[in-house]
XYZ file of C-alpha atoms in Angstrom:
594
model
C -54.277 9.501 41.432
C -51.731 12.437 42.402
C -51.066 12.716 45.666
C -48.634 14.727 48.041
C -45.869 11.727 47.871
C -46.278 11.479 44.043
C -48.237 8.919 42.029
C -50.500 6.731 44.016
C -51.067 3.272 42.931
C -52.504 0.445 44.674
C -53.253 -3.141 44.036
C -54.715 -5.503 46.070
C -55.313 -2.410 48.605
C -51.503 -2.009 48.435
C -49.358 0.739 47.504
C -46.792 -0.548 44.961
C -44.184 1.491 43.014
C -43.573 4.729 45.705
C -40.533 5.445 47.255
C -39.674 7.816 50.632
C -36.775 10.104 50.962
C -34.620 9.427 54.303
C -33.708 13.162 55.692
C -30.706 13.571 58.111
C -30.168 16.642 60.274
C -26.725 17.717 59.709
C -24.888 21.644 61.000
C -26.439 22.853 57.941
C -30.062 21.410 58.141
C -32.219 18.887 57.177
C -30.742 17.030 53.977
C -31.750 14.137 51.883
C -29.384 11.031 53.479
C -31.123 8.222 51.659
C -34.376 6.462 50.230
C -36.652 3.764 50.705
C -38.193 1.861 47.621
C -40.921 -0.744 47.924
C -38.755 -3.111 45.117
C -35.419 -2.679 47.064
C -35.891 -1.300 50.506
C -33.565 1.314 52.667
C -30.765 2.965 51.190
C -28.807 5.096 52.866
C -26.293 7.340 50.469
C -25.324 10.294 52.336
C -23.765 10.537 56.266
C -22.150 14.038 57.529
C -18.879 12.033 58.827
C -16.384 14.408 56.737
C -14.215 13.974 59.526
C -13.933 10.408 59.391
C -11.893 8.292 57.457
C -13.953 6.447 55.360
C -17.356 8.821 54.525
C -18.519 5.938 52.168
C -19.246 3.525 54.917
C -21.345 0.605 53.518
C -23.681 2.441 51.315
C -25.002 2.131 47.853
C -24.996 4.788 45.537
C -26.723 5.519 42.770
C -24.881 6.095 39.358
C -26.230 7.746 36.555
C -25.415 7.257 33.468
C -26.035 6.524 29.988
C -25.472 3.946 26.695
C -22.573 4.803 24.722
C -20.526 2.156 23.461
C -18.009 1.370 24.567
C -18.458 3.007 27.880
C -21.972 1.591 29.140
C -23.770 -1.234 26.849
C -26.092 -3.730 27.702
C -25.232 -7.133 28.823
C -25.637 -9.732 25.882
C -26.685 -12.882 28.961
C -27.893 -10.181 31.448
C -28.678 -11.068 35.375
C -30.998 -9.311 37.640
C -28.181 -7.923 39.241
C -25.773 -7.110 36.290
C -27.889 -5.482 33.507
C -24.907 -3.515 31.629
C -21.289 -3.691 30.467
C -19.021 -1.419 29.290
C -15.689 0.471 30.304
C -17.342 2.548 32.621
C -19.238 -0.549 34.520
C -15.454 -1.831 35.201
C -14.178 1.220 36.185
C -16.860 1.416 38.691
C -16.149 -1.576 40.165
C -12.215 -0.971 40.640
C -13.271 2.235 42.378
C -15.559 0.250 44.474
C -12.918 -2.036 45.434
C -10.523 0.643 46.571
C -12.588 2.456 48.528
C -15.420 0.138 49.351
C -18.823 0.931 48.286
C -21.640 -0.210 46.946
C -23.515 0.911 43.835
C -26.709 0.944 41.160
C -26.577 2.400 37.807
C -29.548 3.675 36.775
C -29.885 5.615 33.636
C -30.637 9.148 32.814
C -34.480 9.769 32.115
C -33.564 12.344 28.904
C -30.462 10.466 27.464
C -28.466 13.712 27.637
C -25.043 14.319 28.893
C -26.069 17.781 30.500
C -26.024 21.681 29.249
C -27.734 24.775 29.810
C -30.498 25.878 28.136
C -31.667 29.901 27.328
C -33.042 29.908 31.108
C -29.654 28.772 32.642
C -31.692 25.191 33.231
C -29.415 21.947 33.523
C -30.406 19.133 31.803
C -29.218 15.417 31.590
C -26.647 13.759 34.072
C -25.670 17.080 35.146
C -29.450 17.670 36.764
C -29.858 14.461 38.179
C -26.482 15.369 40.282
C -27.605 18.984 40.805
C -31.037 17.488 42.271
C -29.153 15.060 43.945
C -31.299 11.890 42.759
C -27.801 10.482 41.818
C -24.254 10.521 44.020
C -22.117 9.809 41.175
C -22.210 10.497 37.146
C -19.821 7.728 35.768
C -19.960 8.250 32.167
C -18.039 10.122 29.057
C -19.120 13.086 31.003
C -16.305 15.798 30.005
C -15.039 17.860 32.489
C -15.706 22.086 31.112
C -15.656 25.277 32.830
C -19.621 25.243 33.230
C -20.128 22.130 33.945
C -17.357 22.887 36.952
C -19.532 25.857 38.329
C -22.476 23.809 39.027
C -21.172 20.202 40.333
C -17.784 18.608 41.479
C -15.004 16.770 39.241
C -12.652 14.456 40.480
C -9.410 13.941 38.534
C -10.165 12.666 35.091
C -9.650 9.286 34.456
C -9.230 9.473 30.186
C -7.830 12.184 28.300
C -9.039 13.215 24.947
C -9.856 15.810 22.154
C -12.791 16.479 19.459
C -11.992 15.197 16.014
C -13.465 14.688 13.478
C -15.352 11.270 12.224
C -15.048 10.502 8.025
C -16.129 8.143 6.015
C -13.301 6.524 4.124
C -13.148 8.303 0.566
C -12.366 5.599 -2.162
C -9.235 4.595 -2.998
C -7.940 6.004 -6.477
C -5.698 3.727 -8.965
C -2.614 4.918 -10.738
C -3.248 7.101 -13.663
C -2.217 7.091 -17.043
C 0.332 10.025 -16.689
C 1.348 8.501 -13.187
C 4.820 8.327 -13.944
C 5.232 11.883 -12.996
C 3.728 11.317 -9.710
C 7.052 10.466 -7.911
C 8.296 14.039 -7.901
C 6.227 17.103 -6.984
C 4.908 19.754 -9.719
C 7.458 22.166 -8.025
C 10.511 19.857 -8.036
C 9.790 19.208 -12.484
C 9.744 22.765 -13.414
C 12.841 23.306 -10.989
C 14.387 20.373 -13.064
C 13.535 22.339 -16.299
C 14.859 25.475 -14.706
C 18.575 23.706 -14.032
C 18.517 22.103 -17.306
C 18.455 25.331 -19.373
C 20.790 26.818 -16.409
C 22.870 24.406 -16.975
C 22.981 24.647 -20.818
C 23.432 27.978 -21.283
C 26.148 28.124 -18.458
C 28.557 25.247 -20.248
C 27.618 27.057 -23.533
C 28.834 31.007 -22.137
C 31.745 29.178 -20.681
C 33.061 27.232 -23.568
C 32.740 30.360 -25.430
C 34.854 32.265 -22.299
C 37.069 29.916 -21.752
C 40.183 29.490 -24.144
C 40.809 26.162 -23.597
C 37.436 25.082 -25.115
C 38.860 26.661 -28.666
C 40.750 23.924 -30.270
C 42.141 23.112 -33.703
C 39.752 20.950 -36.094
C 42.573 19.816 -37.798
C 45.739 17.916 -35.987
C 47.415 17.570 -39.209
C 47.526 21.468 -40.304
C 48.810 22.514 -36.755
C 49.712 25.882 -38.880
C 45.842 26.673 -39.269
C 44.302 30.225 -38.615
C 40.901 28.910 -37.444
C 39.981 27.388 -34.177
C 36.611 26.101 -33.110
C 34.398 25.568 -30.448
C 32.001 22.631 -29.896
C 29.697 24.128 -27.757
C 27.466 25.999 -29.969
C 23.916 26.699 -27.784
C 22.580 22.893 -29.700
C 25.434 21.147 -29.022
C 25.043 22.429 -25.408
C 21.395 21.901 -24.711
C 22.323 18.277 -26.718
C 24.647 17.556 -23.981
C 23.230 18.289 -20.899
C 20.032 16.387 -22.041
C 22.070 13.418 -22.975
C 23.205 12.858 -19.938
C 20.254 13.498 -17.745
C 18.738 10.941 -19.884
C 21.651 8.979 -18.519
C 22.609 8.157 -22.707
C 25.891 10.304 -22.309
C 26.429 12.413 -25.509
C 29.083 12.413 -28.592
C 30.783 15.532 -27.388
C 32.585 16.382 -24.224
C 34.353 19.528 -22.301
C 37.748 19.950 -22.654
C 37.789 23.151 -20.192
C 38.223 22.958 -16.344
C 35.609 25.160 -16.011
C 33.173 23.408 -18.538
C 34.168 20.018 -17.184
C 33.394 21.142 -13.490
C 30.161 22.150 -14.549
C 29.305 18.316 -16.689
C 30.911 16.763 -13.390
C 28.211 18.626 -10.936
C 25.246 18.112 -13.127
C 26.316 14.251 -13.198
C 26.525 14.347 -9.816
C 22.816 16.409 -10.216
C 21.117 13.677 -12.454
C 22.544 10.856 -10.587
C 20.118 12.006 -6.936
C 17.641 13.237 -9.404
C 17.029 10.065 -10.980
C 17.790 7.726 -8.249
C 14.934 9.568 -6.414
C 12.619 9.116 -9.188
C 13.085 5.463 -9.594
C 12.888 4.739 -6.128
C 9.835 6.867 -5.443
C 7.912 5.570 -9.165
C 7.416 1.887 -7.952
C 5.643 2.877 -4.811
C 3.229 4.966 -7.177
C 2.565 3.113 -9.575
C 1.485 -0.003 -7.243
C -0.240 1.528 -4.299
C -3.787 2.841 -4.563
C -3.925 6.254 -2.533
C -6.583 7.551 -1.060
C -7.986 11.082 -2.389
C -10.117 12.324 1.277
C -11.365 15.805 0.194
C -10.822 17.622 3.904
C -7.982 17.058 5.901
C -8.180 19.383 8.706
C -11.348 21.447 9.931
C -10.016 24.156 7.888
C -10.511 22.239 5.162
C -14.309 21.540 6.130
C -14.407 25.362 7.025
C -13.534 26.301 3.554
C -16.721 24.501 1.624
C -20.242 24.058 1.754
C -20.779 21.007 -0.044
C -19.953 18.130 2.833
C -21.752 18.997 5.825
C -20.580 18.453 9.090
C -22.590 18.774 13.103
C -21.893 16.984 16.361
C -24.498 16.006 19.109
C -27.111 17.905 20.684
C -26.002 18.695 24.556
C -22.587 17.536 24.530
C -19.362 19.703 25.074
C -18.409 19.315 21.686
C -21.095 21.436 20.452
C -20.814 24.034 23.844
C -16.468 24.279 22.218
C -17.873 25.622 19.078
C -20.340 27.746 20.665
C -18.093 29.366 23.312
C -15.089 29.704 20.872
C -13.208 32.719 20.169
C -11.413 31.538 16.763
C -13.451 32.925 13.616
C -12.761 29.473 12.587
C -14.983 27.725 14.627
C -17.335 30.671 14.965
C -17.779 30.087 10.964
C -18.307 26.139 11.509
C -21.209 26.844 14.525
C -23.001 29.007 12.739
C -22.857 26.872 9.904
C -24.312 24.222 11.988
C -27.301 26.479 13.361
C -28.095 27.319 9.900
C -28.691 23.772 9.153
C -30.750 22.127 11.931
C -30.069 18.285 10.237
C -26.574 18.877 11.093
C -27.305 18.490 15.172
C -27.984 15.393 15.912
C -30.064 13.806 18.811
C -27.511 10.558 19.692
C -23.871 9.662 18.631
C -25.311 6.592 16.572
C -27.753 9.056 14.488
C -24.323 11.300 13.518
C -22.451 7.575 12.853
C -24.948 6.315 10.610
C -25.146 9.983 8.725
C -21.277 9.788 8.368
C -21.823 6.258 6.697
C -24.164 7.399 4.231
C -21.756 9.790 3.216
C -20.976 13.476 2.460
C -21.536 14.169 6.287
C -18.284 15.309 8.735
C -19.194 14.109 12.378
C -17.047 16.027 15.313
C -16.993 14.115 18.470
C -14.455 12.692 20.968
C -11.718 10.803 19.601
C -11.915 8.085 21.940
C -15.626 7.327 20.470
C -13.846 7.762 17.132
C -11.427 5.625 17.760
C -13.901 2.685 18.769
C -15.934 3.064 16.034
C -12.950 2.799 13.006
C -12.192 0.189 15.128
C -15.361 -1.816 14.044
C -16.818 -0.074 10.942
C -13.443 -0.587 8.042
C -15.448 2.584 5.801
C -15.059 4.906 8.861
C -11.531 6.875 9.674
C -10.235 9.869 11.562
C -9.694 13.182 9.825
C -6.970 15.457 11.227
C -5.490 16.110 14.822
C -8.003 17.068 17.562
C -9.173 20.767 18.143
C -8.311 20.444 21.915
C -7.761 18.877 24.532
C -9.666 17.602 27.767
C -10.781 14.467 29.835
C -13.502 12.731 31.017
C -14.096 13.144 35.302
C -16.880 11.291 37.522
C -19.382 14.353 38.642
C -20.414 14.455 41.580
C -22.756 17.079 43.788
C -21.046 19.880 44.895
C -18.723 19.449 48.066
C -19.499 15.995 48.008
C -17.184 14.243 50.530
C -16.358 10.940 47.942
C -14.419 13.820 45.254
C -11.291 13.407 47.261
C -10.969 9.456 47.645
C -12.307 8.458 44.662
C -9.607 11.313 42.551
C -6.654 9.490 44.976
C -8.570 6.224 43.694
C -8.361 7.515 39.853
C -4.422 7.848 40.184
C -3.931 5.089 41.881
C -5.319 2.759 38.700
C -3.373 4.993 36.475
C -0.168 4.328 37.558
C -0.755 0.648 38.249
C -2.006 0.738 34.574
C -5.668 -0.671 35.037
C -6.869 2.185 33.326
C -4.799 1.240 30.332
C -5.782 -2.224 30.574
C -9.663 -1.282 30.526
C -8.868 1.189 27.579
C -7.177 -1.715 25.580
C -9.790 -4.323 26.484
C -12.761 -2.182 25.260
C -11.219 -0.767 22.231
C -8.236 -2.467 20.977
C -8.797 -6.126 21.633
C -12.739 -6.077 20.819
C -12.302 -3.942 17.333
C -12.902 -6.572 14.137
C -11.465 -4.126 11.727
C -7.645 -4.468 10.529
C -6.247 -1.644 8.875
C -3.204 -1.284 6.780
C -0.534 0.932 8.397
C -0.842 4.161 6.341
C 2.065 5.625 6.959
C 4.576 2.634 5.489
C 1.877 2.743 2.259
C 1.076 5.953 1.304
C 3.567 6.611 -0.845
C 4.346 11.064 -1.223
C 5.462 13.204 -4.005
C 9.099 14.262 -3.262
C 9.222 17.974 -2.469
C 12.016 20.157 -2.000
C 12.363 19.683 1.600
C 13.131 16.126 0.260
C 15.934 17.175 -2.684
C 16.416 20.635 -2.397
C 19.890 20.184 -1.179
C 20.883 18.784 -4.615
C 19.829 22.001 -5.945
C 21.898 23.437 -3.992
C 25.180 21.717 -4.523
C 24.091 22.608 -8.334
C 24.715 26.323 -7.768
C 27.767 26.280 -5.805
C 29.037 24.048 -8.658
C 27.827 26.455 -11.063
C 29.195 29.098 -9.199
C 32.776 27.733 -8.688
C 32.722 26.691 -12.937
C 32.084 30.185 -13.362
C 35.100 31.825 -10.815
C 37.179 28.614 -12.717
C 36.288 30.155 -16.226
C 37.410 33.859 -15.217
C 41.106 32.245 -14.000
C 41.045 30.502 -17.290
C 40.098 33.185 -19.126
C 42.858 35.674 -17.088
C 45.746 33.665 -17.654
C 45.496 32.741 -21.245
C 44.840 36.509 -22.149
C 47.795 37.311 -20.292
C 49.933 34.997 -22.587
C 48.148 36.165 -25.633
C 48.729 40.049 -24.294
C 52.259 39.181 -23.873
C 52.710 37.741 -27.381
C 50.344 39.921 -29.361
C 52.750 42.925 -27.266
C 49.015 44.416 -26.110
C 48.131 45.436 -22.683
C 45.690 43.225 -20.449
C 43.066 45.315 -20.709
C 42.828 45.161 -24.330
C 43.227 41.663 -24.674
C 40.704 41.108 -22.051
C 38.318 43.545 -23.506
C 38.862 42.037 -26.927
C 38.404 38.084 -26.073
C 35.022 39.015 -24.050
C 33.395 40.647 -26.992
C 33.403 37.953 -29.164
C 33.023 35.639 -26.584
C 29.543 37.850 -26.087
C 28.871 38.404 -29.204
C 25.187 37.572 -29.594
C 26.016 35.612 -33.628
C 27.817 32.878 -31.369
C 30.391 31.761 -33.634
C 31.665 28.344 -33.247
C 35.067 28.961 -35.549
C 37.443 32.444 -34.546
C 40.902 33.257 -35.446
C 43.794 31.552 -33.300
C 45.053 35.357 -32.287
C 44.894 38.568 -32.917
C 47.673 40.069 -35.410
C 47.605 37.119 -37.501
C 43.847 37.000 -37.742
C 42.784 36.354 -41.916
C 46.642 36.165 -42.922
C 48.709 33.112 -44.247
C 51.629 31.641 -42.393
C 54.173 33.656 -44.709
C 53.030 36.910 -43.367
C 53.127 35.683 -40.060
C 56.627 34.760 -40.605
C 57.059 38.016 -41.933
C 57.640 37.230 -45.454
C 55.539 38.681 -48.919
C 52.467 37.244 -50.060
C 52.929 34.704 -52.691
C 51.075 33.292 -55.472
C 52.102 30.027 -54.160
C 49.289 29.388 -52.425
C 46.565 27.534 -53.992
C 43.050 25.844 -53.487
C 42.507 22.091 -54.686
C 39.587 20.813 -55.301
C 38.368 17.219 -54.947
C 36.897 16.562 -58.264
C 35.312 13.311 -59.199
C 35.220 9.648 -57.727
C 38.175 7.664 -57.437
C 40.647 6.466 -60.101
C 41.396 3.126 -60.594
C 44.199 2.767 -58.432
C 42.345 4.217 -55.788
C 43.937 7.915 -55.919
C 41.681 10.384 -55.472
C 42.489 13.450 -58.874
C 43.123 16.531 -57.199
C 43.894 19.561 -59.534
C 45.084 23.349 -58.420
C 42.682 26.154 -58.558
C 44.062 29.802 -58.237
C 41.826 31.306 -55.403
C 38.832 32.947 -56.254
C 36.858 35.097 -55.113
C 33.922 33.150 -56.168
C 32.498 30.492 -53.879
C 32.764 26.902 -54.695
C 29.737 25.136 -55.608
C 28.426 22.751 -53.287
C 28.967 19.552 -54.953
C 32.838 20.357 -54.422
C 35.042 21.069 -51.074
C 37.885 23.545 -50.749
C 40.697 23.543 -48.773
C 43.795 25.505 -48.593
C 47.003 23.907 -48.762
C 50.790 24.108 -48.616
C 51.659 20.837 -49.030
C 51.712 17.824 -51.311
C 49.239 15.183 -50.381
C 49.392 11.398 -51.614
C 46.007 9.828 -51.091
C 46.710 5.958 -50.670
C 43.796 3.233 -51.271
C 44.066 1.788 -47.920
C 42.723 5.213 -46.311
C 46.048 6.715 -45.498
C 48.107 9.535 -47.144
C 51.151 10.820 -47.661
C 52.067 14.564 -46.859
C 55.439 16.775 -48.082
C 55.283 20.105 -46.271
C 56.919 22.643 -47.182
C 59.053 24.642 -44.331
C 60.890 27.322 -45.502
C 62.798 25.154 -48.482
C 62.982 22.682 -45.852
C 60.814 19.485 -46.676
C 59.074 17.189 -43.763
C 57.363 13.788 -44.947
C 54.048 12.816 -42.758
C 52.137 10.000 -42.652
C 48.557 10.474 -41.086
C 45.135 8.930 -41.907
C 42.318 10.289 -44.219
C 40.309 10.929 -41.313
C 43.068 13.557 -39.543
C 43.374 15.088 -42.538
């Protein structure tokens, strides 16, 4: 039956199962100093002794709390007088040692950490210290402004943020088109962007420079013609050859084109260096594709969902937050009512079933990837915090039990506990991420290479205008022209947009024969021969004279001009009698020279 001390049972005409609150008269009135329990007697928690030294006296004190693992779990060979485990049940007992105190944990009624509801009503830990049925709230009790307002803190005793709980997304194998993993989508079309740079630089410079114009033919050092071997194929040819690292059949002759094939060595020799070193990694470690990283990331979509526990600070953060961010991710979780769940181990097993995001402390998080190998840690945490022992509100324990809290800090007990609970009880081994995970190369990784490519670039270029400055000097002084002129002259072919590889050697002799160079009348000396047929015999090649034409020669024949006799010998050499001026020179040179 009800009665005015509460609940009245009796057995064997005696009252079992009641208990009687102990008042004390203090300054300030008549308040509750202890109890008395049929099962365990007198205890006496409270005495107004502030100015003493030691308020605690011998007294046991109730502690509230609740199961969480690691922090309170129960005993696996418990003993009437040791029920629980846990980091918090060891922390109690080092405080209890300092200071010198007994205690009894009992557990909160509703399971709940403690928060406000609509009326401004506590529940959870938080009540049972408001009401003062418990002196101390050891537990992952997080220390927050509202929380403060209503009950003491002392110092906290673990530090810690909200993060965010994942299951571990499978583990993707190299692709076929892998091999372009090593560098970054950014860093190829750069690569693409240098090559045809670098191309069409050495081919505008060869064209500039007059260096890079050279006779075909060593044995006719009295040709009009010179060429130029870097046409725009020849060029693009080259600068693909060697990033391919195969080299190429041509090469500059220039200072200005060879400064330019000497940086883009330099170029291809980091470029693929890089690559090979960065392709093994790829193509033998299996990454990991998470879809979120961040709570951005989980912001952005709909598809995963994501909540946090009922009561708890981690939920009041997203409530009471000013970033649209986390304004977005609340509501998102009051839309959905599944999201909130009613313990930690309901939002663990929903993360393990996938397609859920659980935010909680990282400490839990860290305890649980400890044990469960498909569980990680996404991201950073959102903020930052600690856990604190509550206690009622100018409670005279706060002070000696905070100087307590330091003092196992810096003897590193605290640490200890931490390491003992988490680090040397977790069954899971994980491969260190960081020396596996193997990243694309971005520019912050070879941008400087690009760099050294355009000051290269750059000084070819300033190298090209000296070049191209002092030989039209010499040709201004010969050709009696000004600078100008010659300079204006030289850079319109060299821009002309046909891009001829073959140009006359200068200007005032440009389509004439060496007489009128020298000044003398045209003759009818000067003939074409024509190589006509195979071979004779005795292995000379039948030449015959041809007037010059203004026909063309067919195809199946080649013409050259000549002012000279030529003996072709069988063993590939020939014989040349040039004719200076009445003066005769004989030359030996091989078929290939001429």
């Amino acid at each position: 039956m009800k009665g005015l001390t509460g609940d009245i049972i009796l057995k064997t005409g005696t009252r079992i199962d009641f208990k009687l609150d102990i008042m004390q008269l203090t300054p300030r009135g008549l308040i509750k100093g202890g109890e008395w329990r049929v099962s365990s007697g007198i205890n006496i928690s409270y005495h107004d002794n502030i100015n003493s030294g030691n308020p605690f006296g011998n007294k046991t004190l109730v502690v509230t709390s609740l199961k969480e693992s690691p922090f309170l779990m129960d005993k696996e060979n418990p003993t009437p007088d040791e029920l629980y485990e846990g980091f918090c049940i060891d922390l109690t007992k080092e405080l209890a040692r300092i200071v010198g105190f007994n205690f009894r944990i009992e557990l909160v009624p509703d399971g709940n950490y403690g928060s406000p509801n609509t009326q401004g009503e506590w529940d959870g830990m938080v009540r049972e210290i408001i009401d003062r049925r418990a002196d101390l709230a050891i537990a992952p009790l997080t220390i927050t402004y509202l929380r403060e307002q209503v009950i003491d803190f002392t110092k906290p005793f673990l530090n810690l943020g909200i993060s965010i709980l994942f299951k571990v997304p499978r583990k993707e194998k190299p692709g076929l088109f892998s091999f372009l993993n090593p560098l970054a989508i950014e860093i190829w079309l750069y690569v693409i962007g240098a090559y045809l740079i670098v191309s069409f630089t050495i081919f505008t410079l060869a064209r500039f420079s007059p260096y890079e114009w050279y006779n075909p033919h060593p044995c006719n050092p009295d040709t009009d013609v010179v060429e130029n071997t870097f046409n725009l194929s020849n060029s693009l040819w080259f600068t693909v050859g060697t990033l391919m690292q195969q080299g190429s059949d041509i090469n500059p002759r220039a200072v200005s084109t060879r400064l330019v094939g000497g940086i883009w060595w330099f170029f291809t020799l980091i470029i693929i260096s890089s690559y090979t070193a960065n392709l093994a990694a790829f193509l033998t470690v299996e990454r990991m594709v998470s879809p979120i990283e961040s709570a951005e990331d989980l912001a952005k979509q709909t598809e995963i969902e994501y909540g946090t526990r009922v009561s708890s600070s981690t939920l009041s953060f997203f409530k009471d937050s000013n970033i649209d961010t986390y304004k977005r991710m609340f509501a998102f979780m009051k839309e959905r009512p599944n999201a909130i769940t009613d313990s930690y181990a309901e939002g663990i097993a929903k993360v393990k079933r996938g397609n859920y995001a659980f935010f909680m402390e990282n400490l839990m998080i860290d305890y649980q990837v400890q044990r469960n190998c498909d569980l990680m840690q996404v991201g950073g945490t959102l903020d930052s915090k600690g856990y604190g022992i509550g206690l009622p509100m100018n409670s005279p324990y706060r002070d000696k039990l905070s100087m307590a809290i330091l003092e196992l800090q810096e003897a590193g007990k605290i640490q200890m506990l931490y390491n003992k609970w988490w680090k040397d009880t977790g069954t899971c081994i994980r491969e260190d991420t960081k020396e596996s995970k193997a990243n694309a190369l971005g520019v912050e990784n070879v941008g400087g290479i690009f760099v050294v490519l355009l000051v290269g670039l750059a000084l070819a270029v300033i190298v090209a205008f000296i070049e191209f400055i002092y030989k039209s000097r010499q040709n201004a002084y010969e050709d009696k022209e000004s600078l100008c002129s010659e300079m204006a002259r030289e850079l319109r072919f060299a821009v002309r947009c046909s891009g001829a590889s073959k140009r006359p050697r200068n200007k005032m002799y440009r389509g004439k024969c060496r007489d009128c160079k020298e000044g003398k009348p045209h003759t009818s000396q000067t003939h074409h021969i024509q190589e006509v047929g195979p071979e004779s015999p005795n292995g000379i090649v039948q030449l015959r004279p041809a007037k010059k034409s203004p026909s063309s020669v067919p195809s199946s024949t080649r013409s050259v001009t000549v002012r000279y006799e030529t003996e072709f010998r069988p063993d590939g050499t020939s014989h040349q009698k040039r004719d200076f001026n009445g003066d005769y020179q004989h030359v030996d040179c091989s078929d290939n020279e001429v």
